[in-house]
PDB file of C-alpha atoms in Angstrom:
ATOM      1  CA  MET E   1     -32.959   4.169  40.831  1.00 96.00           C
ATOM      2  CA  LEU E   2     -29.799   3.531  39.618  1.00 98.00           C
ATOM      3  CA  LEU E   3     -26.665   1.756  41.205  1.00 98.00           C
ATOM      4  CA  HIS E   4     -23.916   3.787  39.483  1.00 98.00           C
ATOM      5  CA  THR E   5     -20.310   1.928  40.025  1.00 98.00           C
ATOM      6  CA  ILE E   6     -17.138   3.993  39.567  1.00 98.00           C
ATOM      7  CA  ASN E   7     -14.213   2.276  38.973  1.00 98.00           C
ATOM      8  CA  LYS E   8     -11.234   4.729  38.250  1.00 97.00           C
ATOM      9  CA  SER E   9      -9.722   7.137  41.003  1.00 96.00           C
ATOM     10  CA  PRO E  10     -11.642  10.285  41.010  1.00 97.00           C
ATOM     11  CA  LEU E  11      -8.263  12.099  41.285  1.00 94.00           C
ATOM     12  CA  VAL E  12      -7.338  11.326  38.170  1.00 93.00           C
ATOM     13  CA  ASN E  13     -10.590  10.674  36.072  1.00 96.00           C
ATOM     14  CA  ASN E  14     -13.888  12.877  35.628  1.00 96.00           C
ATOM     15  CA  ALA E  15     -16.349   9.829  35.569  1.00 98.00           C
ATOM     16  CA  LEU E  16     -17.419  10.695  39.048  1.00 98.00           C
ATOM     17  CA  SER E  17     -17.741  14.305  38.436  1.00 97.00           C
ATOM     18  CA  THR E  18     -19.771  13.616  35.319  1.00 98.00           C
ATOM     19  CA  CYS E  19     -21.690  10.441  37.046  1.00 98.00           C
ATOM     20  CA  LEU E  20     -22.811  13.355  39.915  1.00 98.00           C
ATOM     21  CA  ARG E  21     -24.087  15.612  37.137  1.00 97.00           C
ATOM     22  CA  MET E  22     -26.155  13.162  35.984  1.00 98.00           C
ATOM     23  CA  ALA E  23     -27.147  11.194  39.087  1.00 98.00           C
ATOM     24  CA  LYS E  24     -30.499  11.769  40.448  1.00 97.00           C
ATOM     25  CA  ASP E  25     -31.164  11.803  44.479  1.00 97.00           C
ATOM     26  CA  GLY E  26     -31.653   8.345  45.839  1.00 98.00           C
ATOM     27  CA  SER E  27     -29.166   6.986  43.785  1.00 98.00           C
ATOM     28  CA  GLY E  28     -26.330   4.499  44.683  1.00 98.00           C
ATOM     29  CA  ILE E  29     -22.801   5.335  44.498  1.00 98.00           C
ATOM     30  CA  LEU E  30     -20.516   2.024  44.709  1.00 98.00           C
ATOM     31  CA  PHE E  31     -16.619   2.689  44.483  1.00 98.00           C
ATOM     32  CA  ILE E  32     -14.939  -0.354  43.155  1.00 98.00           C
ATOM     33  CA  GLU E  33     -11.178  -0.700  42.173  1.00 97.00           C
ATOM     34  CA  ASP E  34      -9.355   2.451  42.143  1.00 96.00           C
ATOM     35  CA  GLY E  35     -12.498   4.256  42.595  1.00 98.00           C
ATOM     36  CA  VAL E  36     -12.176   3.575  46.418  1.00 97.00           C
ATOM     37  CA  TYR E  37      -9.667   6.432  46.521  1.00 96.00           C
ATOM     38  CA  GLY E  38     -12.778   8.450  46.203  1.00 97.00           C
ATOM     39  CA  ALA E  39     -14.252   7.637  49.611  1.00 98.00           C
ATOM     40  CA  LEU E  40     -11.630   8.644  51.669  1.00 97.00           C
ATOM     41  CA  THR E  41     -10.882  11.529  53.478  1.00 97.00           C
ATOM     42  CA  GLY E  42      -8.292  14.241  53.659  1.00 96.00           C
ATOM     43  CA  THR E  43      -8.341  14.389  49.251  1.00 96.00           C
ATOM     44  CA  GLU E  44      -9.235  16.839  46.940  1.00 95.00           C
ATOM     45  CA  ILE E  45     -12.392  15.376  46.280  1.00 96.00           C
ATOM     46  CA  THR E  46     -13.422  14.471  49.873  1.00 98.00           C
ATOM     47  CA  ALA E  47     -16.061  17.797  49.847  1.00 98.00           C
ATOM     48  CA  VAL E  48     -17.686  16.811  46.733  1.00 98.00           C
ATOM     49  CA  VAL E  49     -18.521  12.870  47.634  1.00 98.00           C
ATOM     50  CA  GLU E  50     -19.351  14.207  51.358  1.00 98.00           C
ATOM     51  CA  LYS E  51     -22.023  16.513  49.462  1.00 98.00           C
ATOM     52  CA  ALA E  52     -23.264  13.712  47.405  1.00 98.00           C
ATOM     53  CA  MET E  53     -24.072  11.940  50.505  1.00 98.00           C
ATOM     54  CA  LYS E  54     -25.990  14.287  51.388  1.00 98.00           C
ATOM     55  CA  THR E  55     -28.693  13.025  48.736  1.00 98.00           C
ATOM     56  CA  LYS E  56     -26.681   9.601  47.801  1.00 98.00           C
ATOM     57  CA  LYS E  57     -26.250   6.691  49.268  1.00 98.00           C
ATOM     58  CA  VAL E  58     -22.420   5.650  48.764  1.00 98.00           C
ATOM     59  CA  TYR E  59     -20.569   2.384  49.393  1.00 98.00           C
ATOM     60  CA  ALA E  60     -17.279   1.419  48.941  1.00 98.00           C
ATOM     61  CA  LEU E  61     -15.833  -2.165  47.986  1.00 98.00           C
ATOM     62  CA  GLU E  62     -14.223  -3.463  51.276  1.00 98.00           C
ATOM     63  CA  PRO E  63     -11.847  -5.622  49.041  1.00 97.00           C
ATOM     64  CA  ASP E  64     -10.414  -3.419  47.161  1.00 96.00           C
ATOM     65  CA  VAL E  65     -10.352  -0.822  49.730  1.00 97.00           C
ATOM     66  CA  LYS E  66      -8.201  -3.353  52.426  1.00 97.00           C
ATOM     67  CA  ALA E  67      -6.131  -4.143  49.208  1.00 95.00           C
ATOM     68  CA  ARG E  68      -4.981  -0.678  49.137  1.00 94.00           C
ATOM     69  CA  GLY E  69      -4.350   0.048  52.887  1.00 95.00           C
ATOM     70  CA  VAL E  70      -6.815   2.540  53.149  1.00 95.00           C
ATOM     71  CA  GLN E  71      -9.531   0.992  55.305  1.00 95.00           C
ATOM     72  CA  ASP E  72      -8.069   3.779  58.049  1.00 96.00           C
ATOM     73  CA  ARG E  73      -9.649   6.748  56.165  1.00 96.00           C
ATOM     74  CA  VAL E  74     -12.799   5.660  54.791  1.00 98.00           C
ATOM     75  CA  ILE E  75     -15.201   8.948  54.759  1.00 98.00           C
ATOM     76  CA  LYS E  76     -17.596   8.092  57.542  1.00 98.00           C
ATOM     77  CA  GLY E  77     -21.089   6.868  56.324  1.00 98.00           C
ATOM     78  CA  VAL E  78     -19.444   5.339  53.458  1.00 98.00           C
ATOM     79  CA  GLN E  79     -20.965   2.094  53.645  1.00 98.00           C
ATOM     80  CA  LEU E  80     -18.450  -0.971  53.219  1.00 98.00           C
ATOM     81  CA  VAL E  81     -19.870  -4.262  51.340  1.00 98.00           C
ATOM     82  CA  ASP E  82     -18.063  -7.212  50.535  1.00 98.00           C
ATOM     83  CA  TYR E  83     -18.699  -8.998  46.721  1.00 97.00           C
ATOM     84  CA  SER E  84     -21.668 -10.583  48.482  1.00 98.00           C
ATOM     85  CA  GLY E  85     -23.039  -7.012  49.191  1.00 98.00           C
ATOM     86  CA  PHE E  86     -21.996  -5.909  45.638  1.00 98.00           C
ATOM     87  CA  VAL E  87     -24.353  -8.540  44.314  1.00 98.00           C
ATOM     88  CA  ASP E  88     -27.199  -7.442  46.677  1.00 98.00           C
ATOM     89  CA  LEU E  89     -26.820  -3.909  45.547  1.00 98.00           C
ATOM     90  CA  THR E  90     -27.103  -4.960  41.928  1.00 98.00           C
ATOM     91  CA  THR E  91     -30.429  -6.568  42.845  1.00 98.00           C
ATOM     92  CA  GLU E  92     -31.605  -3.989  44.986  1.00 98.00           C
ATOM     93  CA  TYR E  93     -31.630  -1.257  42.607  1.00 98.00           C
ATOM     94  CA  ASP E  94     -33.112  -1.256  39.355  1.00 96.00           C
ATOM     95  CA  LYS E  95     -30.641  -0.632  36.809  1.00 96.00           C
ATOM     96  CA  VAL E  96     -26.421  -0.604  37.240  1.00 97.00           C
ATOM     97  CA  GLU E  97     -24.458   1.845  35.068  1.00 97.00           C
ATOM     98  CA  SER E  98     -20.627   1.178  34.754  1.00 97.00           C
ATOM     99  CA  TRP E  99     -18.824   4.323  34.597  1.00 97.00           C
ATOM    100  CA  LEU E 100     -15.663   3.803  32.802  1.00 94.00           C
TER     101      LEU E 100
ATOM    102  CA  MET D   1     -38.706 -17.599  22.258  1.00 45.00           C
ATOM    103  CA  ALA D   2     -35.290 -17.555  21.951  1.00 49.00           C
ATOM    104  CA  ASP D   3     -34.651 -18.420  18.491  1.00 50.00           C
ATOM    105  CA  GLU D   4     -36.407 -14.880  18.057  1.00 50.00           C
ATOM    106  CA  MET D   5     -34.370 -12.686  20.486  1.00 53.00           C
ATOM    107  CA  MET D   6     -31.062 -14.350  18.520  1.00 56.00           C
ATOM    108  CA  GLU D   7     -32.055 -13.657  15.187  1.00 61.00           C
ATOM    109  CA  PRO D   8     -32.148 -10.212  13.448  1.00 61.00           C
ATOM    110  CA  GLY D   9     -35.183  -8.641  12.792  1.00 56.00           C
ATOM    111  CA  GLY D  10     -36.605 -11.785  14.091  1.00 58.00           C
ATOM    112  CA  GLY D  11     -39.536  -9.817  16.090  1.00 65.00           C
ATOM    113  CA  GLY D  12     -38.327 -11.066  19.392  1.00 81.00           C
ATOM    114  CA  VAL D  13     -38.458  -8.514  22.561  1.00 88.00           C
ATOM    115  CA  THR D  14     -37.866  -5.077  22.313  1.00 91.00           C
ATOM    116  CA  LYS D  15     -36.004  -3.064  24.787  1.00 94.00           C
ATOM    117  CA  LYS D  16     -34.746   0.368  25.638  1.00 96.00           C
ATOM    118  CA  PHE D  17     -30.894   0.554  24.932  1.00 96.00           C
ATOM    119  CA  LEU D  18     -28.954   3.555  26.044  1.00 97.00           C
ATOM    120  CA  TYR D  19     -25.409   3.621  25.167  1.00 98.00           C
ATOM    121  CA  VAL D  20     -23.116   6.066  26.936  1.00 98.00           C
ATOM    122  CA  ASN D  21     -19.959   7.786  25.187  1.00 98.00           C
ATOM    123  CA  ARG D  22     -17.483   9.676  27.487  1.00 98.00           C
ATOM    124  CA  LYS D  23     -13.839   8.967  25.351  1.00 97.00           C
ATOM    125  CA  ALA D  24     -12.475  10.397  22.423  1.00 97.00           C
ATOM    126  CA  PRO D  25     -12.162   8.342  19.170  1.00 97.00           C
ATOM    127  CA  TYR D  26      -8.883   7.654  18.674  1.00 96.00           C
ATOM    128  CA  GLY D  27      -6.884   7.762  21.741  1.00 94.00           C
ATOM    129  CA  THR D  28      -8.378   4.270  22.918  1.00 96.00           C
ATOM    130  CA  ILE D  29     -10.761   1.702  21.552  1.00 96.00           C
ATOM    131  CA  TYR D  30     -13.778   2.552  23.405  1.00 97.00           C
ATOM    132  CA  ALA D  31     -15.753   4.729  20.797  1.00 97.00           C
ATOM    133  CA  LEU D  32     -15.424   2.280  17.863  1.00 97.00           C
ATOM    134  CA  GLU D  33     -16.147  -0.678  20.222  1.00 97.00           C
ATOM    135  CA  SER D  34     -19.241   1.459  21.382  1.00 97.00           C
ATOM    136  CA  LEU D  35     -20.380   1.841  17.494  1.00 97.00           C
ATOM    137  CA  GLU D  36     -20.515  -1.654  16.678  1.00 96.00           C
ATOM    138  CA  VAL D  37     -22.249  -2.572  19.624  1.00 96.00           C
ATOM    139  CA  VAL D  38     -24.757   0.021  18.913  1.00 96.00           C
ATOM    140  CA  LEU D  39     -25.271  -1.458  15.221  1.00 93.00           C
ATOM    141  CA  ILE D  40     -25.690  -4.636  17.009  1.00 90.00           C
ATOM    142  CA  GLY D  41     -28.289  -3.366  18.802  1.00 86.00           C
ATOM    143  CA  ALA D  42     -30.311  -2.038  16.131  1.00 86.00           C
ATOM    144  CA  ALA D  43     -29.953  -4.927  13.491  1.00 89.00           C
ATOM    145  CA  PHE D  44     -31.968  -6.929  16.422  1.00 91.00           C
ATOM    146  CA  GLU D  45     -34.511  -3.941  16.203  1.00 89.00           C
ATOM    147  CA  GLN D  46     -33.673  -2.657  19.690  1.00 93.00           C
ATOM    148  CA  ASP D  47     -34.674   0.903  20.848  1.00 94.00           C
ATOM    149  CA  VAL D  48     -31.475   2.705  20.990  1.00 96.00           C
ATOM    150  CA  SER D  49     -30.792   5.753  22.474  1.00 97.00           C
ATOM    151  CA  MET D  50     -27.160   7.329  22.651  1.00 98.00           C
ATOM    152  CA  ILE D  51     -25.702  10.310  24.868  1.00 98.00           C
ATOM    153  CA  PHE D  52     -22.114  11.933  24.317  1.00 98.00           C
ATOM    154  CA  ALA D  53     -20.779  13.534  27.220  1.00 98.00           C
ATOM    155  CA  ASP D  54     -17.359  14.599  28.092  1.00 98.00           C
ATOM    156  CA  ASP D  55     -14.928  14.018  25.581  1.00 97.00           C
ATOM    157  CA  GLY D  56     -17.025  11.630  23.771  1.00 98.00           C
ATOM    158  CA  ILE D  57     -18.735  14.321  22.122  1.00 98.00           C
ATOM    159  CA  TYR D  58     -15.523  14.654  20.198  1.00 97.00           C
ATOM    160  CA  GLN D  59     -16.626  11.396  18.195  1.00 98.00           C
ATOM    161  CA  LEU D  60     -18.855  13.049  16.560  1.00 98.00           C
ATOM    162  CA  LYS D  61     -16.681  16.189  15.755  1.00 97.00           C
ATOM    163  CA  LYS D  62     -16.492  17.538  11.932  1.00 97.00           C
ATOM    164  CA  GLY D  63     -13.509  17.356   9.858  1.00 96.00           C
ATOM    165  CA  GLN D  64     -12.016  14.304  11.158  1.00 97.00           C
ATOM    166  CA  ASP D  65      -9.169  13.419   8.941  1.00 96.00           C
ATOM    167  CA  THR D  66      -6.843  10.379   9.598  1.00 95.00           C
ATOM    168  CA  THR D  67      -4.984  10.020   6.222  1.00 94.00           C
ATOM    169  CA  ALA D  68      -1.888  10.802   8.018  1.00 92.00           C
ATOM    170  CA  SER D  69      -2.284   8.935  11.264  1.00 92.00           C
ATOM    171  CA  ASP D  70      -3.317   5.623   9.227  1.00 91.00           C
ATOM    172  CA  MET D  71      -6.050   5.012  11.372  1.00 93.00           C
ATOM    173  CA  LYS D  72      -9.161   4.615  10.175  1.00 94.00           C
ATOM    174  CA  ASN D  73     -11.521   7.223  10.224  1.00 96.00           C
ATOM    175  CA  PHE D  74     -14.989   6.176  11.486  1.00 97.00           C
ATOM    176  CA  SER D  75     -16.596   9.210  12.032  1.00 97.00           C
ATOM    177  CA  PRO D  76     -19.070   8.804   8.526  1.00 97.00           C
ATOM    178  CA  THR D  77     -20.468   5.732  10.279  1.00 97.00           C
ATOM    179  CA  TYR D  78     -22.627   7.959  13.088  1.00 97.00           C
ATOM    180  CA  ARG D  79     -23.945   9.919   9.631  1.00 97.00           C
ATOM    181  CA  ALA D  80     -25.250   5.935   9.028  1.00 95.00           C
ATOM    182  CA  LEU D  81     -27.253   5.172  12.121  1.00 96.00           C
ATOM    183  CA  GLU D  82     -29.852   6.959  10.875  1.00 95.00           C
ATOM    184  CA  MET D  83     -30.595   4.400   8.203  1.00 94.00           C
ATOM    185  CA  TYR D  84     -30.450   1.582  11.463  1.00 93.00           C
ATOM    186  CA  ASP D  85     -33.149   3.620  13.184  1.00 94.00           C
ATOM    187  CA  VAL D  86     -30.615   4.772  15.591  1.00 96.00           C
ATOM    188  CA  GLU D  87     -31.903   8.374  15.998  1.00 96.00           C
ATOM    189  CA  LYS D  88     -31.670   9.481  19.365  1.00 98.00           C
ATOM    190  CA  LEU D  89     -28.640  11.459  20.012  1.00 98.00           C
ATOM    191  CA  TYR D  90     -28.348  13.460  22.768  1.00 98.00           C
ATOM    192  CA  VAL D  91     -25.184  15.474  23.846  1.00 98.00           C
ATOM    193  CA  GLU D  92     -24.406  16.769  27.268  1.00 98.00           C
ATOM    194  CA  LYS D  93     -25.106  20.585  27.260  1.00 98.00           C
ATOM    195  CA  GLU D  94     -22.158  20.747  30.069  1.00 98.00           C
ATOM    196  CA  SER D  95     -19.556  18.852  28.085  1.00 98.00           C
ATOM    197  CA  MET D  96     -20.598  21.357  25.310  1.00 98.00           C
ATOM    198  CA  ASP D  97     -20.129  23.993  27.131  1.00 97.00           C
ATOM    199  CA  ALA D  98     -16.559  22.798  28.520  1.00 97.00           C
ATOM    200  CA  ARG D  99     -15.434  22.438  24.846  1.00 97.00           C
ATOM    201  CA  GLY D 100     -16.763  24.979  22.941  1.00 96.00           C
ATOM    202  CA  LEU D 101     -18.786  23.276  20.981  1.00 97.00           C
ATOM    203  CA  THR D 102     -21.916  23.663  19.573  1.00 98.00           C
ATOM    204  CA  PRO D 103     -24.304  21.436  17.172  1.00 98.00           C
ATOM    205  CA  ASP D 104     -23.132  22.622  13.763  1.00 98.00           C
ATOM    206  CA  ASP D 105     -19.663  21.285  15.160  1.00 98.00           C
ATOM    207  CA  LEU D 106     -20.598  17.986  14.764  1.00 98.00           C
ATOM    208  CA  VAL D 107     -21.313  15.255  11.987  1.00 98.00           C
ATOM    209  CA  VAL D 108     -24.812  14.619  12.804  1.00 98.00           C
ATOM    210  CA  PRO D 109     -27.828  16.208  13.958  1.00 98.00           C
ATOM    211  CA  VAL D 110     -27.987  15.858  17.675  1.00 98.00           C
ATOM    212  CA  GLU D 111     -30.300  17.225  20.726  1.00 98.00           C
ATOM    213  CA  VAL D 112     -28.622  18.965  22.996  1.00 98.00           C
ATOM    214  CA  LYS D 113     -29.860  18.238  27.041  1.00 98.00           C
ATOM    215  CA  THR D 114     -28.588  19.202  30.596  1.00 98.00           C
ATOM    216  CA  ALA D 115     -27.024  16.589  32.684  1.00 98.00           C
ATOM    217  CA  ALA D 116     -30.185  16.681  35.072  1.00 98.00           C
ATOM    218  CA  GLU D 117     -32.197  15.426  31.679  1.00 98.00           C
ATOM    219  CA  LEU D 118     -29.843  13.215  30.703  1.00 98.00           C
ATOM    220  CA  GLY D 119     -30.333  11.959  34.559  1.00 98.00           C
ATOM    221  CA  ASP D 120     -34.265  11.528  33.548  1.00 98.00           C
ATOM    222  CA  LEU D 121     -33.376   9.837  30.370  1.00 98.00           C
ATOM    223  CA  MET D 122     -31.133   7.252  32.167  1.00 98.00           C
ATOM    224  CA  GLU D 123     -33.875   6.143  34.606  1.00 96.00           C
ATOM    225  CA  ASN D 124     -35.955   5.216  31.802  1.00 96.00           C
ATOM    226  CA  GLN D 125     -34.063   2.764  30.139  1.00 97.00           C
ATOM    227  CA  ASP D 126     -33.766  -0.993  30.366  1.00 96.00           C
ATOM    228  CA  VAL D 127     -29.993  -1.209  29.625  1.00 95.00           C
ATOM    229  CA  ILE D 128     -27.334   0.873  29.957  1.00 97.00           C
ATOM    230  CA  LEU D 129     -24.101   0.300  28.377  1.00 97.00           C
ATOM    231  CA  SER D 130     -20.934   2.419  29.146  1.00 97.00           C
ATOM    232  CA  PHE D 131     -18.193   3.302  26.965  1.00 97.00           C
TER     233      PHE D 131
END
């Protein structure tokens, strides 16, 4: 299974929607950098992410979440990871696809 | 062993490389850089596949003419990929439909696959590089 990283805000970049079209059930989605805006409640793509969470594991890089001051609105069930956890994920999944 | 891998055509390890192209050709450098890396991988006799999705499909659009914009038209290079045994070129059906394009609009023969089919293809690779 693949770990997909998303590093651009899904509100302005379609990488997440294309990723979700192609990603298999059971794969992982990790939001990093500006991608973390995709892991928040109350946005126009929240519902898309919540739907994806039913079949895929969703993570967000906590240092990037905190840097942007949005730690109070992360979608419930999104697993926050630190840098060390990021490394662990890259070993737990078979491969990483870094969407740009 | 390491020497073999570093030498083009040296008969080292062959891996399945997938290049995912999602950017239009001239606005950013991604498309040209991808093409260069693909050619390098092919020179090392790796098993190369390419996916074109989203605006990446426009990299293959026929009729590109950069003479008036003073940029290099690199679209003919896609036709040379065949000589490097890079023949597995896939375009995403959903992206083609969204842009009103058909394989006849493209400079090279491609195989149209759905997003789900491309997802299977991704799982079946050793290395995935995104551009």
